[in-house]
Structure formats: C-alpha cells, structure tokens
Amino acid sequence: MVTAAPGEDRSPALALVNTRRLSAGGSVDDLAEPHGAAAWLRRHDLPATALRPADVARLSELRGAVRELLAALADDREPDPAAVTTVNAAARADAAAPQLVWRGGPLREWRSGRPGTVDAAVAALARDAIDVAGGDLGRLVRPCEAHGCVRFFFREHARRRWCSTTCGDRVRAARHQRLVVEQRGASAE
C-alpha cells in the first residue's frame, strides 16, 4: 500500500488524481479494472455496486479532468475548458441535497439521491474537486518535485516539496550521489 500524499485524507478528489502514479516497478493505476476501482471507492467511503468497464472509464475520465484542474492551480494558469466541462457534468450526475442531521448538535451533510451508485461516487468526487479548486485548499495544491513522481499534494508547510518521505529520500539520495561523483571527478584531476 502506497503512503497517502498530504491532503488525500481531506480530499477524495486529490486521492483520485493520485490513483495513477509511478513506482519502482513502473506505472500503477488503481482504477485499471473494475474490481480495483470498486475497492478504491470503498476505501474512500464512496461505495458503488458492481462496476462495469464503462464505469471505470468514467472514473478515469474524471481523474484526468481533475488532474488538469490541479495542474492549472499549481501552475497558476487557466485549465483546459474541457476539463472544467467534464468536472461540472460529473458533479451533476447525482442529485444531492443538504440534509440536517443531529449528532451532538446540528450538522449539515450532503446526502445523495442515489446512494451506492457510480453516479453518486462520481458526483461526490467532482463536487470535492470543485470545492478544492474554488476554495482555500486550491492555493495549497502542488505537484511533487521528485523526478518521475506524478502525484499532487496539499503544501501546508512552506518547506515541503515532495508528496512523501519516499520521494524526499529519493531526491536526497540522488543529490548525495551526484556530490560524491563530482568530488571523485574533482579529486581525479
């Protein structure tokens, strides 16, 4: 199991983007097949009944659109309009409404009109992406600076540059190796 990037616990849309990543063994895609995609949804409290390949394609398309939004935020640029259209359409896939619940006091929760469906999961992910992009978390979105890493995270500490300690360790080890090689080259002259 890969370590979650900072912020994935607060934003399922950020976690969605990071379902495609690089590892020592190559490219990893947690949404590559229906069983894996359904397991990922369950882990993020977005249960969906039996997924079909078309459902996986919808999740993958949403992931690409959300990735474009996060990249645009990190690069301080306008996103591709198609990504915005995709996210907005996904947010409308399920009619959700705020509901009052009482747990030690009044709370507002969004409740799906079609709980347990792929539409509900896709809509919840898209609405979270909209909340991130249009809210305070949007300014914290950063891509990992480690060579070869494609994940995003919320940069809540000014010195943080990597999505995980693994990426940070990899960068520091590469920097150390470069210095050793440079020192050997300098002493050989």
mmCIF file of C-alpha atoms in Angstrom:
data_model
loop_
_atom_site.group_PDB
_atom_site.id
_atom_site.type_symbol
_atom_site.label_atom_id
_atom_site.label_comp_id
_atom_site.label_asym_id
_atom_site.label_seq_id
_atom_site.Cartn_x
_atom_site.Cartn_y
_atom_site.Cartn_z
ATOM 1 C CA MET A 1 0.000 0.000 0.000
ATOM 2 C CA VAL A 2 1.382 3.386 -1.005
ATOM 3 C CA THR A 3 1.558 6.189 1.556
ATOM 4 C CA ALA A 4 -1.122 8.825 1.041
ATOM 5 C CA ALA A 5 0.090 12.224 -0.089
ATOM 6 C CA PRO A 6 -0.578 15.134 2.275
ATOM 7 C CA GLY A 7 -4.199 16.152 1.873
ATOM 8 C CA GLU A 8 -5.591 12.908 0.461
ATOM 9 C CA ASP A 9 -7.367 12.281 3.754
ATOM 10 C CA ARG A 10 -9.196 15.616 3.343
ATOM 11 C CA SER A 11 -9.906 15.466 -0.371
ATOM 12 C CA PRO A 12 -11.056 12.358 -2.220
ATOM 13 C CA ALA A 13 -10.531 14.282 -5.482
ATOM 14 C CA LEU A 14 -6.828 14.677 -4.650
ATOM 15 C CA ALA A 15 -6.691 10.975 -3.799
ATOM 16 C CA LEU A 16 -8.403 10.219 -7.129
ATOM 17 C CA VAL A 17 -5.718 12.072 -9.075
ATOM 18 C CA ASN A 18 -3.034 10.097 -7.254
ATOM 19 C CA THR A 19 -4.516 6.730 -8.261
ATOM 20 C CA ARG A 20 -2.215 6.920 -11.272
ATOM 21 C CA ARG A 21 1.425 7.105 -10.256
ATOM 22 C CA LEU A 22 4.873 5.768 -10.922
ATOM 23 C CA SER A 23 6.562 3.236 -8.673
ATOM 24 C CA ALA A 24 9.829 1.334 -8.708
ATOM 25 C CA GLY A 25 8.037 -1.389 -10.672
ATOM 26 C CA GLY A 26 6.616 1.003 -13.270
ATOM 27 C CA SER A 27 3.284 2.703 -13.799
ATOM 28 C CA VAL A 28 0.476 1.958 -11.323
ATOM 29 C CA ASP A 29 -3.215 2.582 -11.966
ATOM 30 C CA ASP A 30 -5.576 1.784 -9.087
ATOM 31 C CA LEU A 31 -8.532 2.256 -11.451
ATOM 32 C CA ALA A 32 -7.301 -0.044 -14.215
ATOM 33 C CA GLU A 33 -10.030 -2.637 -13.719
ATOM 34 C CA PRO A 34 -13.484 -2.729 -12.116
ATOM 35 C CA HIS A 35 -12.524 -4.704 -9.001
ATOM 36 C CA GLY A 36 -9.619 -2.371 -8.133
ATOM 37 C CA ALA A 37 -11.696 0.737 -8.837
ATOM 38 C CA ALA A 38 -14.530 -0.538 -6.619
ATOM 39 C CA ALA A 39 -12.048 -1.297 -3.820
ATOM 40 C CA TRP A 40 -10.589 2.207 -4.141
ATOM 41 C CA LEU A 41 -14.074 3.760 -3.941
ATOM 42 C CA ARG A 42 -14.892 1.717 -0.812
ATOM 43 C CA ARG A 43 -11.629 2.808 0.853
ATOM 44 C CA HIS A 44 -12.728 6.408 0.308
ATOM 45 C CA ASP A 45 -16.269 5.897 1.635
ATOM 46 C CA LEU A 46 -17.756 6.081 -1.862
ATOM 47 C CA PRO A 47 -19.354 2.659 -2.147
ATOM 48 C CA ALA A 48 -20.577 1.745 -5.575
ATOM 49 C CA THR A 49 -22.211 -1.511 -6.568
ATOM 50 C CA ALA A 50 -20.601 -3.721 -9.187
ATOM 51 C CA LEU A 51 -18.605 -1.546 -11.550
ATOM 52 C CA ARG A 52 -18.574 -2.157 -15.271
ATOM 53 C CA PRO A 53 -15.726 -1.228 -17.628
ATOM 54 C CA ALA A 54 -17.770 1.843 -18.692
ATOM 55 C CA ASP A 55 -17.870 2.979 -15.031
ATOM 56 C CA VAL A 56 -14.101 2.617 -14.776
ATOM 57 C CA ALA A 57 -13.775 4.708 -17.942
ATOM 58 C CA ARG A 58 -15.939 7.439 -16.326
ATOM 59 C CA LEU A 59 -13.742 7.463 -13.231
ATOM 60 C CA SER A 60 -10.601 7.595 -15.371
ATOM 61 C CA GLU A 61 -12.001 10.469 -17.439
ATOM 62 C CA LEU A 62 -12.869 12.362 -14.258
ATOM 63 C CA ARG A 63 -9.391 11.672 -12.873
ATOM 64 C CA GLY A 64 -7.831 13.209 -15.978
ATOM 65 C CA ALA A 65 -10.053 16.280 -15.754
ATOM 66 C CA VAL A 66 -9.353 16.771 -12.035
ATOM 67 C CA ARG A 67 -5.610 16.318 -12.687
ATOM 68 C CA GLU A 68 -5.826 19.118 -15.254
ATOM 69 C CA LEU A 69 -7.595 21.371 -12.712
ATOM 70 C CA LEU A 70 -4.968 20.700 -10.039
ATOM 71 C CA ALA A 71 -2.115 21.209 -12.508
ATOM 72 C CA ALA A 72 -3.656 24.525 -13.583
ATOM 73 C CA LEU A 73 -3.928 25.600 -9.948
ATOM 74 C CA ALA A 74 -0.308 24.632 -9.256
ATOM 75 C CA ASP A 75 0.914 26.362 -12.445
ATOM 76 C CA ASP A 76 -1.303 29.438 -11.869
ATOM 77 C CA ARG A 77 -2.901 29.124 -15.301
ATOM 78 C CA GLU A 78 -6.321 28.571 -16.847
ATOM 79 C CA PRO A 79 -7.318 24.889 -17.095
ATOM 80 C CA ASP A 80 -8.376 23.267 -20.338
ATOM 81 C CA PRO A 81 -12.081 24.177 -20.751
ATOM 82 C CA ALA A 82 -12.865 20.517 -21.498
ATOM 83 C CA ALA A 83 -11.638 19.570 -18.013
ATOM 84 C CA VAL A 84 -13.939 22.142 -16.425
ATOM 85 C CA THR A 85 -16.849 20.854 -18.525
ATOM 86 C CA THR A 86 -16.099 17.241 -17.522
ATOM 87 C CA VAL A 87 -15.960 18.060 -13.802
ATOM 88 C CA ASN A 88 -19.149 20.135 -13.944
ATOM 89 C CA ALA A 89 -21.009 17.379 -15.814
ATOM 90 C CA ALA A 90 -19.806 14.773 -13.302
ATOM 91 C CA ALA A 91 -20.991 16.937 -10.401
ATOM 92 C CA ARG A 92 -24.499 16.860 -11.893
ATOM 93 C CA ALA A 93 -24.515 13.047 -12.187
ATOM 94 C CA ASP A 94 -26.322 12.689 -8.865
ATOM 95 C CA ALA A 95 -28.884 14.949 -7.290
ATOM 96 C CA ALA A 96 -27.586 15.552 -3.794
ATOM 97 C CA ALA A 97 -29.084 17.889 -1.260
ATOM 98 C CA PRO A 98 -28.040 19.227 2.116
ATOM 99 C CA GLN A 99 -29.706 17.408 4.975
ATOM 100 C CA LEU A 100 -29.840 18.329 8.633
ATOM 101 C CA VAL A 101 -28.521 15.627 10.964
ATOM 102 C CA TRP A 102 -28.282 15.843 14.700
ATOM 103 C CA ARG A 103 -25.199 14.328 16.320
ATOM 104 C CA GLY A 104 -24.449 16.209 19.500
ATOM 105 C CA GLY A 105 -25.846 19.255 17.738
ATOM 106 C CA PRO A 106 -26.994 20.347 14.294
ATOM 107 C CA LEU A 107 -24.819 19.408 11.325
ATOM 108 C CA ARG A 108 -25.306 19.874 7.607
ATOM 109 C CA GLU A 109 -24.430 16.896 5.401
ATOM 110 C CA TRP A 110 -24.869 16.408 1.685
ATOM 111 C CA ARG A 111 -26.875 13.273 1.003
ATOM 112 C CA SER A 112 -27.056 11.544 -2.338
ATOM 113 C CA GLY A 113 -30.350 10.991 -4.062
ATOM 114 C CA ARG A 114 -28.925 7.689 -5.344
ATOM 115 C CA PRO A 115 -26.587 6.345 -2.643
ATOM 116 C CA GLY A 116 -24.326 3.461 -3.558
ATOM 117 C CA THR A 117 -24.342 4.193 -7.290
ATOM 118 C CA VAL A 118 -21.477 5.092 -9.565
ATOM 119 C CA ASP A 119 -23.288 8.356 -10.275
ATOM 120 C CA ALA A 120 -23.186 9.219 -6.569
ATOM 121 C CA ALA A 121 -19.462 8.407 -6.328
ATOM 122 C CA VAL A 122 -18.558 10.346 -9.487
ATOM 123 C CA ALA A 123 -20.629 13.338 -8.391
ATOM 124 C CA ALA A 124 -19.104 13.365 -4.897
ATOM 125 C CA LEU A 125 -15.584 13.284 -6.361
ATOM 126 C CA ALA A 126 -16.400 16.068 -8.823
ATOM 127 C CA ARG A 127 -18.008 18.240 -6.132
ATOM 128 C CA ASP A 128 -14.916 17.782 -3.972
ATOM 129 C CA ALA A 129 -12.706 18.833 -6.904
ATOM 130 C CA ILE A 130 -14.870 21.949 -7.308
ATOM 131 C CA ASP A 131 -14.552 22.686 -3.572
ATOM 132 C CA VAL A 132 -10.758 22.324 -3.772
ATOM 133 C CA ALA A 133 -10.370 24.419 -6.925
ATOM 134 C CA GLY A 134 -12.744 27.146 -5.752
ATOM 135 C CA GLY A 135 -11.800 27.157 -2.082
ATOM 136 C CA ASP A 136 -8.899 27.772 0.252
ATOM 137 C CA LEU A 137 -7.263 24.409 -0.479
ATOM 138 C CA GLY A 138 -6.717 25.369 -4.119
ATOM 139 C CA ARG A 139 -3.810 27.628 -3.246
ATOM 140 C CA LEU A 140 -2.114 24.705 -1.457
ATOM 141 C CA VAL A 141 -2.083 22.293 -4.434
ATOM 142 C CA ARG A 142 1.434 21.396 -5.565
ATOM 143 C CA PRO A 143 2.959 18.699 -7.745
ATOM 144 C CA CYS A 144 5.631 16.554 -6.146
ATOM 145 C CA GLU A 145 9.067 17.848 -7.165
ATOM 146 C CA ALA A 146 10.728 14.423 -7.109
ATOM 147 C CA HIS A 147 11.973 13.305 -10.511
ATOM 148 C CA GLY A 148 9.498 10.878 -12.045
ATOM 149 C CA CYS A 149 6.729 11.441 -9.489
ATOM 150 C CA VAL A 150 3.348 12.491 -10.900
ATOM 151 C CA ARG A 151 1.411 12.888 -7.648
ATOM 152 C CA PHE A 152 -0.077 16.075 -6.190
ATOM 153 C CA PHE A 153 -0.387 17.117 -2.550
ATOM 154 C CA PHE A 154 -1.525 19.995 -0.347
ATOM 155 C CA ARG A 155 1.536 22.001 0.653
ATOM 156 C CA GLU A 156 0.718 23.122 4.163
ATOM 157 C CA HIS A 157 4.327 23.657 5.222
ATOM 158 C CA ALA A 158 6.439 26.173 3.327
ATOM 159 C CA ARG A 159 9.455 23.855 3.091
ATOM 160 C CA ARG A 160 7.593 20.774 1.847
ATOM 161 C CA ARG A 161 8.435 19.893 -1.761
ATOM 162 C CA TRP A 162 7.593 16.194 -2.003
ATOM 163 C CA CYS A 163 4.451 14.096 -1.700
ATOM 164 C CA SER A 164 6.057 11.557 0.636
ATOM 165 C CA THR A 165 9.153 10.786 2.632
ATOM 166 C CA THR A 166 9.973 8.168 -0.008
ATOM 167 C CA CYS A 167 10.175 10.846 -2.714
ATOM 168 C CA GLY A 168 12.139 13.165 -0.414
ATOM 169 C CA ASP A 169 14.590 10.371 0.449
ATOM 170 C CA ARG A 170 14.993 9.544 -3.247
ATOM 171 C CA VAL A 171 15.812 13.183 -4.077
ATOM 172 C CA ARG A 172 18.278 13.494 -1.209
ATOM 173 C CA ALA A 173 19.979 10.200 -2.133
ATOM 174 C CA ALA A 174 20.326 11.297 -5.769
ATOM 175 C CA ARG A 175 21.753 14.663 -4.673
ATOM 176 C CA HIS A 176 24.242 12.903 -2.386
ATOM 177 C CA GLN A 177 25.265 10.521 -5.175
ATOM 178 C CA ARG A 178 25.808 13.465 -7.550
ATOM 179 C CA LEU A 179 28.044 15.176 -4.981
ATOM 180 C CA VAL A 180 30.081 12.002 -4.465
ATOM 181 C CA VAL A 181 30.596 11.626 -8.230
ATOM 182 C CA GLU A 182 31.533 15.323 -8.550
ATOM 183 C CA GLN A 183 34.020 15.045 -5.685
ATOM 184 C CA ARG A 184 35.611 11.958 -7.225
ATOM 185 C CA GLY A 185 35.875 13.751 -10.552
ATOM 186 C CA ALA A 186 37.445 16.807 -8.909
ATOM 187 C CA SER A 187 39.986 14.724 -6.972
ATOM 188 C CA ALA A 188 40.954 12.779 -10.115
ATOM 189 C CA GLU A 189 42.018 15.968 -11.876
#
